[in-house]
Coordinates of C-alpha atoms in Angstrom, one line a residue:
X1 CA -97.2 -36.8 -46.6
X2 CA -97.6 -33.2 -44.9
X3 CA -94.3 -32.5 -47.4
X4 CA -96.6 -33.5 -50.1
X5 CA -99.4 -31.4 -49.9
X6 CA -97.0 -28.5 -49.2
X7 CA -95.9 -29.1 -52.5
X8 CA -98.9 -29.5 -54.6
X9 CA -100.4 -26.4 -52.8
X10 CA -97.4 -24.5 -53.3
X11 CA -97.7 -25.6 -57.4
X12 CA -101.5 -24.6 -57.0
X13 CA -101.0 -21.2 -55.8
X14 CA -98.4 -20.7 -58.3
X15 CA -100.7 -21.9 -61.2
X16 CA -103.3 -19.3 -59.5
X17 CA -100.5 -16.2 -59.7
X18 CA -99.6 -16.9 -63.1
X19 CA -103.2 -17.3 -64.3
X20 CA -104.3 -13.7 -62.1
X21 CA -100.8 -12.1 -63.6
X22 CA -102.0 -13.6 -67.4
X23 CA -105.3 -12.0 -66.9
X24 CA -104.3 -8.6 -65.5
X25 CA -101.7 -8.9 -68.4
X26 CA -104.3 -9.4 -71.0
X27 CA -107.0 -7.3 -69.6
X28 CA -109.1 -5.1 -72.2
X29 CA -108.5 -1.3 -71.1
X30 CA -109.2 2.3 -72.3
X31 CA -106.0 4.6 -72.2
X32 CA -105.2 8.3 -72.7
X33 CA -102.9 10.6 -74.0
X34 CA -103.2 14.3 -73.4
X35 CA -100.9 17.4 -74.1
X36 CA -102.7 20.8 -74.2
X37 CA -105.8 20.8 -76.4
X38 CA -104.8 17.9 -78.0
X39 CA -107.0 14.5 -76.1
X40 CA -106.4 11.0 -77.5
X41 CA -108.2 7.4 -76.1
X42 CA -107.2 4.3 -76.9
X43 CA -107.9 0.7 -76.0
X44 CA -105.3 -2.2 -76.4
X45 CA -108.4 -4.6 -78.1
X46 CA -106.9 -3.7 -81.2
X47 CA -104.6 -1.0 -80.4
X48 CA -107.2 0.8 -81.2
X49 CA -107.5 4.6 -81.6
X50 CA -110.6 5.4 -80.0
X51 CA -111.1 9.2 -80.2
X52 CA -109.2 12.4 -81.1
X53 CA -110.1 15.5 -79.7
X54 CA -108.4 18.9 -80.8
X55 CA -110.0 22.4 -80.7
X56 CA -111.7 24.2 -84.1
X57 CA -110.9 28.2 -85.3
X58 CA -112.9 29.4 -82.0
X59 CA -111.0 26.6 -79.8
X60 CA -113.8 24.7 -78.9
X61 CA -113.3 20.7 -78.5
X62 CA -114.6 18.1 -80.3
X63 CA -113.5 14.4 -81.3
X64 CA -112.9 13.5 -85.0
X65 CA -112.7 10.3 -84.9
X66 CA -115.4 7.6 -85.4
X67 CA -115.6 4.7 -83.1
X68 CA -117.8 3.0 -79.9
X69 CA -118.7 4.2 -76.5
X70 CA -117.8 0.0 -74.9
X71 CA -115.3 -3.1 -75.2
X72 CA -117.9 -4.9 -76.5
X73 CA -118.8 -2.3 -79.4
X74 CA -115.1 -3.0 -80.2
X75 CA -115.0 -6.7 -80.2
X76 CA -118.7 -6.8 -82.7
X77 CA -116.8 -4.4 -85.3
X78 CA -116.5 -4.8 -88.5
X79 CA -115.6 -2.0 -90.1
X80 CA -112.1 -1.4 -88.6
X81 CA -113.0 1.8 -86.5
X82 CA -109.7 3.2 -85.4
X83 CA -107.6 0.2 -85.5
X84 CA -104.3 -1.4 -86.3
X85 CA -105.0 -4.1 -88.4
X86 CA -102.7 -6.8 -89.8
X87 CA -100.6 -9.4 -90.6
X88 CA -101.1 -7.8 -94.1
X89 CA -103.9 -5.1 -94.4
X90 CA -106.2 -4.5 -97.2
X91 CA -107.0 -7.6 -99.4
X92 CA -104.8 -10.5 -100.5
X93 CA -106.8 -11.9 -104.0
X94 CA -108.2 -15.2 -103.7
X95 CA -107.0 -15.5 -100.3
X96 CA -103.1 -17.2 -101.5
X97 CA -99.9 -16.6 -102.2
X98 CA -96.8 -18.6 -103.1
X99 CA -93.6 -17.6 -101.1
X100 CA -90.4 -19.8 -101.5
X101 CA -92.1 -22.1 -103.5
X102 CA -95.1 -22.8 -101.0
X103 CA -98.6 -22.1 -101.5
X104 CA -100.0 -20.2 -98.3
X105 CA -104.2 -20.1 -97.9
X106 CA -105.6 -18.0 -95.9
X107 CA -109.4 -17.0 -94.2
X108 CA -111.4 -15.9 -96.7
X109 CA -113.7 -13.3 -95.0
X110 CA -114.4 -10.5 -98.0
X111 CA -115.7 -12.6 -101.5
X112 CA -113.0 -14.9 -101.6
X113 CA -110.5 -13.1 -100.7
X114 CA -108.9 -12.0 -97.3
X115 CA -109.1 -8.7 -96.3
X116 CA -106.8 -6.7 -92.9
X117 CA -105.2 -10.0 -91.9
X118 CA -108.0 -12.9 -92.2
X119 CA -111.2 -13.4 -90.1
X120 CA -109.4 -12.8 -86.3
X121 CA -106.4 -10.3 -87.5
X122 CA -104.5 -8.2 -85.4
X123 CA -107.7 -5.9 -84.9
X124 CA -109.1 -8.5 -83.0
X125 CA -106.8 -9.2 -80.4
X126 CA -105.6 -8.4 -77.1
X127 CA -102.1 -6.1 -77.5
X128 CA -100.0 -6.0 -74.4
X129 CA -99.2 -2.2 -73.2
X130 CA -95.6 -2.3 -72.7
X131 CA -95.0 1.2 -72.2
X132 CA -97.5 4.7 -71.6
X133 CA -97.0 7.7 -70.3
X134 CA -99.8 10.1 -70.4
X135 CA -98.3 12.9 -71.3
X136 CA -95.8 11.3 -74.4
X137 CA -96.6 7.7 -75.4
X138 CA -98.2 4.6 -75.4
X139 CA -96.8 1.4 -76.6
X140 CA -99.0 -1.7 -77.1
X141 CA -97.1 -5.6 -78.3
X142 CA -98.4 -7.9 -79.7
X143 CA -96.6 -11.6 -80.3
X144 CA -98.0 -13.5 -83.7
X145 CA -97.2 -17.1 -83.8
X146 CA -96.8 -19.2 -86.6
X147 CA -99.4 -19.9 -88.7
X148 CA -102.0 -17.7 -87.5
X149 CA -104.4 -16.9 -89.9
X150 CA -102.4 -18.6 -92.3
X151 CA -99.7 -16.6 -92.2
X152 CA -96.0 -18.4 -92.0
X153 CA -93.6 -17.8 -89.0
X154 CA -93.6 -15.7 -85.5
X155 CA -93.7 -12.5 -85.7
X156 CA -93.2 -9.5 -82.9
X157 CA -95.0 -6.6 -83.5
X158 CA -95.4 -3.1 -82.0
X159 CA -97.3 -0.1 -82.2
X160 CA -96.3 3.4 -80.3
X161 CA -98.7 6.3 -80.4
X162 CA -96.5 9.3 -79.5
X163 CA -97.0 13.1 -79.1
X164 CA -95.4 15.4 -81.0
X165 CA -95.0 19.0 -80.1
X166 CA -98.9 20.3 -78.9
X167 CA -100.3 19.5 -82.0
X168 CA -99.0 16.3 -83.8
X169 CA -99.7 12.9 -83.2
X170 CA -96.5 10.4 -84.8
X171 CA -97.3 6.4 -85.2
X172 CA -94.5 4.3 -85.2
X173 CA -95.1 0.4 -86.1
X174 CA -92.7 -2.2 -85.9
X175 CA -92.8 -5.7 -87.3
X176 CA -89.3 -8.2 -86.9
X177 CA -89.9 -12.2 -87.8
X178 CA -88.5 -14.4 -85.5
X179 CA -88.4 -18.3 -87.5
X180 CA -89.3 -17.3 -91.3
X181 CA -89.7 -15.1 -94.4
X182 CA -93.3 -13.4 -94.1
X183 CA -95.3 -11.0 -95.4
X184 CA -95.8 -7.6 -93.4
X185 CA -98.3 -4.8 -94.2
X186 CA -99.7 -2.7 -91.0
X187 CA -101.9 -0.2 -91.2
X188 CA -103.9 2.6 -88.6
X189 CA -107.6 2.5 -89.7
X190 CA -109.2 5.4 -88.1
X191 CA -112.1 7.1 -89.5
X192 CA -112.3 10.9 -89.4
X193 CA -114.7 13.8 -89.8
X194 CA -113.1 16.8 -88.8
X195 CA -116.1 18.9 -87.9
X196 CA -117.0 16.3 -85.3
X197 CA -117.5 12.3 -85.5
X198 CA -121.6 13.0 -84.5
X199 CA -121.7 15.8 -87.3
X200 CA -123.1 13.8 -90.4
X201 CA -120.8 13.0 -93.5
X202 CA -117.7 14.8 -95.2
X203 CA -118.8 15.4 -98.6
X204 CA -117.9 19.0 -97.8
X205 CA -114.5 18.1 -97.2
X206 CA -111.8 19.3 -99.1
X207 CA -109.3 16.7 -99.7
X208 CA -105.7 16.9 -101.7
X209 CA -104.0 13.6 -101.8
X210 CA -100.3 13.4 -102.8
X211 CA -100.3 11.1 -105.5
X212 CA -100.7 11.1 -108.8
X213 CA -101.8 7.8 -109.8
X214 CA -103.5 4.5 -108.2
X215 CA -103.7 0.8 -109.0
X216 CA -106.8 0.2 -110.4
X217 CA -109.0 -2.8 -108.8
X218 CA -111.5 -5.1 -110.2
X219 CA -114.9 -5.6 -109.2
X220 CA -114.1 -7.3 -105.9
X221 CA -111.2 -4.3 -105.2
X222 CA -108.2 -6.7 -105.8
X223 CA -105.9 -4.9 -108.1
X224 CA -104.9 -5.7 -111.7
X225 CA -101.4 -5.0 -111.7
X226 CA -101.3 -1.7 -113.3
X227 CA -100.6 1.2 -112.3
X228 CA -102.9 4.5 -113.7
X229 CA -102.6 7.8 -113.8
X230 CA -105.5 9.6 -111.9
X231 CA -105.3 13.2 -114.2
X232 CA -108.4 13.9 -116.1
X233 CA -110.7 11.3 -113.7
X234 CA -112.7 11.4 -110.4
X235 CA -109.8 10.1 -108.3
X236 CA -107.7 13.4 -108.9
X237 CA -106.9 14.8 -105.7
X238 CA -103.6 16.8 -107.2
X239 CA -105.2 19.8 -106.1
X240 CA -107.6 20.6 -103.4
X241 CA -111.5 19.9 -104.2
X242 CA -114.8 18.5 -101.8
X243 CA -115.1 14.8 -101.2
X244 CA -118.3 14.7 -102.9
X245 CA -117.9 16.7 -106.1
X246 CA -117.2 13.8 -108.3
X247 CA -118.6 11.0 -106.3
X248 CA -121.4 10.8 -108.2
X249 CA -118.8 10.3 -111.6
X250 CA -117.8 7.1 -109.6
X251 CA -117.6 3.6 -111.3
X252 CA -117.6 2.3 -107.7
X253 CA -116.7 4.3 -104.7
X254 CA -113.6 5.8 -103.7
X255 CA -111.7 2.9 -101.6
X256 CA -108.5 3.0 -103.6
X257 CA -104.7 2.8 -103.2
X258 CA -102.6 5.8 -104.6
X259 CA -99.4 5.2 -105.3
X260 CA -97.5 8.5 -103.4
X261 CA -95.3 10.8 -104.9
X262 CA -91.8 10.3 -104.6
X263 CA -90.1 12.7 -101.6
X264 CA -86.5 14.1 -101.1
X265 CA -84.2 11.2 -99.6
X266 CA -84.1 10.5 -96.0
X267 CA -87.9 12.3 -95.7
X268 CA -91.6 11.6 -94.7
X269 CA -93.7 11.6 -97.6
X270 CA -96.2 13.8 -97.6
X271 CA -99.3 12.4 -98.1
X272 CA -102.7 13.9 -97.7
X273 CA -104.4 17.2 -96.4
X274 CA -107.9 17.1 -95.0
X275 CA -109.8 20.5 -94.6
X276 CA -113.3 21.4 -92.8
X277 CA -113.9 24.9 -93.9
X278 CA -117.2 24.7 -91.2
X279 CA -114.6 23.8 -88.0
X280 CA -112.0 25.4 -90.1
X281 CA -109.9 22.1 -89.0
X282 CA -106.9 20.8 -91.0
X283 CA -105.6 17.3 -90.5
X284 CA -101.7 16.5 -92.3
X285 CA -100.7 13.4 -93.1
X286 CA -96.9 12.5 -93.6
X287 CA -95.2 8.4 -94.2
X288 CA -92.7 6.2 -95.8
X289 CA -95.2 4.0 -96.8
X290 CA -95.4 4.0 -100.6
X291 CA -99.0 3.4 -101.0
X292 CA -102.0 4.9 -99.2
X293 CA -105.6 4.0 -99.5
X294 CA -108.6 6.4 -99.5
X295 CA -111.7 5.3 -98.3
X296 CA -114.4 7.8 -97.9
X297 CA -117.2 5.2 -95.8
X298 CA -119.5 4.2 -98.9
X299 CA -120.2 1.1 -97.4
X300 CA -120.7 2.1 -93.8
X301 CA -124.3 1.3 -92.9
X302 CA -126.5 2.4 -90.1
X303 CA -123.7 1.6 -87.3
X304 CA -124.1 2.9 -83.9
X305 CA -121.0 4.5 -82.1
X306 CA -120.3 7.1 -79.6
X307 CA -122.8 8.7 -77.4
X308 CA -125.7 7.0 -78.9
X309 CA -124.5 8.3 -82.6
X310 CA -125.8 6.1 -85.7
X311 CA -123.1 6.8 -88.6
X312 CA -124.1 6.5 -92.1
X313 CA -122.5 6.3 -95.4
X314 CA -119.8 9.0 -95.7
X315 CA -119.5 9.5 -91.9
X316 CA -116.0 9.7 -92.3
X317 CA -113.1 9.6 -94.3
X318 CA -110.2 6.8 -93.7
X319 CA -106.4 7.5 -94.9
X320 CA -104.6 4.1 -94.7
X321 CA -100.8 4.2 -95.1
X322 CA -99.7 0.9 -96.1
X323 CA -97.7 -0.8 -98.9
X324 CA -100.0 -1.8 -102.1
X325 CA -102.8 -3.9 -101.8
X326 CA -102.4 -7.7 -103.1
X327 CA -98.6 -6.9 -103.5
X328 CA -97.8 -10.5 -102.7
X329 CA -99.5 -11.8 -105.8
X330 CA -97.6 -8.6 -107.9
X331 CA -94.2 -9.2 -108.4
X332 CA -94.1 -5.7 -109.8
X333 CA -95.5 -3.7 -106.7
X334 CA -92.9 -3.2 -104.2
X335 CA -92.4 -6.5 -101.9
X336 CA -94.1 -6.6 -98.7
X337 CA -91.9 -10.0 -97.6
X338 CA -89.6 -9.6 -94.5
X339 CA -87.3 -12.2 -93.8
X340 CA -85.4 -13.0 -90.5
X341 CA -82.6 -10.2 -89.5
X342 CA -85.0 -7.8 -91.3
X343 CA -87.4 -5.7 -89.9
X344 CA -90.9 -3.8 -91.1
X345 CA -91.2 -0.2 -89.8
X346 CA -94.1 2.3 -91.0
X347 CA -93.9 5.6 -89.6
X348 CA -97.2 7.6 -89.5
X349 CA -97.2 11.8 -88.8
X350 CA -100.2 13.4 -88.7
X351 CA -100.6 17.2 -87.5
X352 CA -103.8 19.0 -86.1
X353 CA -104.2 22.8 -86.7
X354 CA -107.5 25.0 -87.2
X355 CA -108.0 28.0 -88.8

């Protein structure tokens, strides 16, 4: 009898280890990374990126990059401040698609259609840190089983924020199925304002993006199909100009994919410059994504972030790397589907100067 209750206590404690390990294993954190001038937070709800501070012309400190003070701030969000979000970003049209001859529906959270992975994507869970060292990396896991949100098979997925130099910041994401053919489009959705996340909006911002044309969306943002050229209109970014000097020439707002410019073989593409003549701070964007989407906050709304903050529209300006948006229901934009043996990597370089 006494052999017994050894035993079922035993089992017991070991059910109470495994839950406390679970728990410590899954518990919602802030991190940092720091090199020099260049200070970065992050929390694994998400694996998030929760602010960026880097020094303007005079080399005084201040964080570009919108986001929330708590955990809790995090977990209400809806606009995607600073996160990784996933199975497949931006929207999928009439939340479906058809892969090997089978009809996939998914959560449709954005009129009709799913939008950054379905209503609990990979922005709204708990990522494992597997690696972080203060002073180089961090690494956050996260493990997507089969059929969540929809979405067909098991997939691993990581994220690695790593410094670069005293200046850059690189993103490496990683994406390999496990059981079956899925698709995989990641993307970092951080919001920046490069005189300062409390400093109003970034109208004044000069922007050139590296691409010169976009695939035009309907009225609910879900692509047509085509592909357009953006000479001669409001989305011409070729060369340098302000975020707000043809905003107003808008049929909508700009939150648009650009198809990038082709690069030499083997290389980053380069992808966007960000200027605050005010700060005199320059953000550079480099990927080997072939798409990237522009979104300069039209629809943010009276939300309340850092240090008591309340951003409004145009508080910041997001650059999302990804492939294009609804490419699973466009056999003609490149495939997003990764198949077992195969894996998804996006690479992300941004650099930090001032001037």
């Amino acid at each position: 009898m006494m052999f017994k209750v050894y035993l079922v206590s035993s089992f017991l404690l070991g059910l109470l280890l495994l839950a406390q390990a679970h728990e410590k294993h899954n518990k919602i954190q802030f991190y940092q990374l720091k090199r020099g001038n260049l200070h970065l937070n992050f929390t694994n709800y998400g694996a998030t990126i929760v602010s960026v501070i880097v020094p303007d012309k005079h080399g005084n400190l201040a964080d570009i990059a919108l986001g929330y003070d708590s955990i809790d701030s995090y977990k209400n969000d809806t606009v995607y401040f600073g996160a990784l979000v996933g199975r497949v970003a931006n929207r999928i049209g009439k939340a479906q698609f058809t892969l090997d001859g089978k009809t996939y529906k998914l959560p449709a959270n954005d009129h009709g259609n799913t939008l950054h992975g379905g209503t609990t994507g990979f922005s709204d869970v708990v990522w494992t840190v597997k690696s972080h060292k203060k002073d180089s990396h961090i690494t956050f896991t996260y493990d997507s089983y089969d059929n969540e949100q929809g979405f067909p098979g098991k997939l691993e997925v990581s994220v690695t924020y790593l410094l670069i130099g005293a200046n850059k910041l690189g993103v490496r994401m990683i994406a390999t199925p496990v059981d079956k053919a899925t698709p995989v489009n990641l993307a970092q959705h951080t919001y920046w304002n490069l005189r300062g996340h409390d400093s109003g909006d970034i109208l004044s911002h000069k922007v050139q993006i590296f691409g010169s044309q976009i695939t035009p969306v309907d009225d609910l943002l879900i692509p047509t199909g085509e592909l357009k050229s953006v000479k001669g209109t409001p989305f011409d970014f070729l060369e340098p100009k302000e975020v707000g000097s043809q905003i107003n020439d808008l049929p909508g707002l700009y939150d648009i994919n650009y198809v990038l410019d082709p690069s030499s073989p083997h290389h980053l593409r380069k992808v966007a410059v960000v200027k605050d003549d005010v700060s005199g701070r320059k953000l550079e964007l480099w990927s080997n994504q072939p798409g990237v989407q522009y979104y300069t906050s039209g629809m943010l709304k009276d939300t309340l972030g850092k240090g008591g903050v309340t951003y409004h529209r145009y508080a910041g300006i997001a650059l999302e790397t990804q492939g294009f948006p609804d490419s699973v229901n466009h056999p003609n934009f490149p495939s997003q589907i990764v198949r077992p043996g195969e894996t998804y990597k996006h690479f992300m370089l941004y650099r930090f100067t001032a001037s």
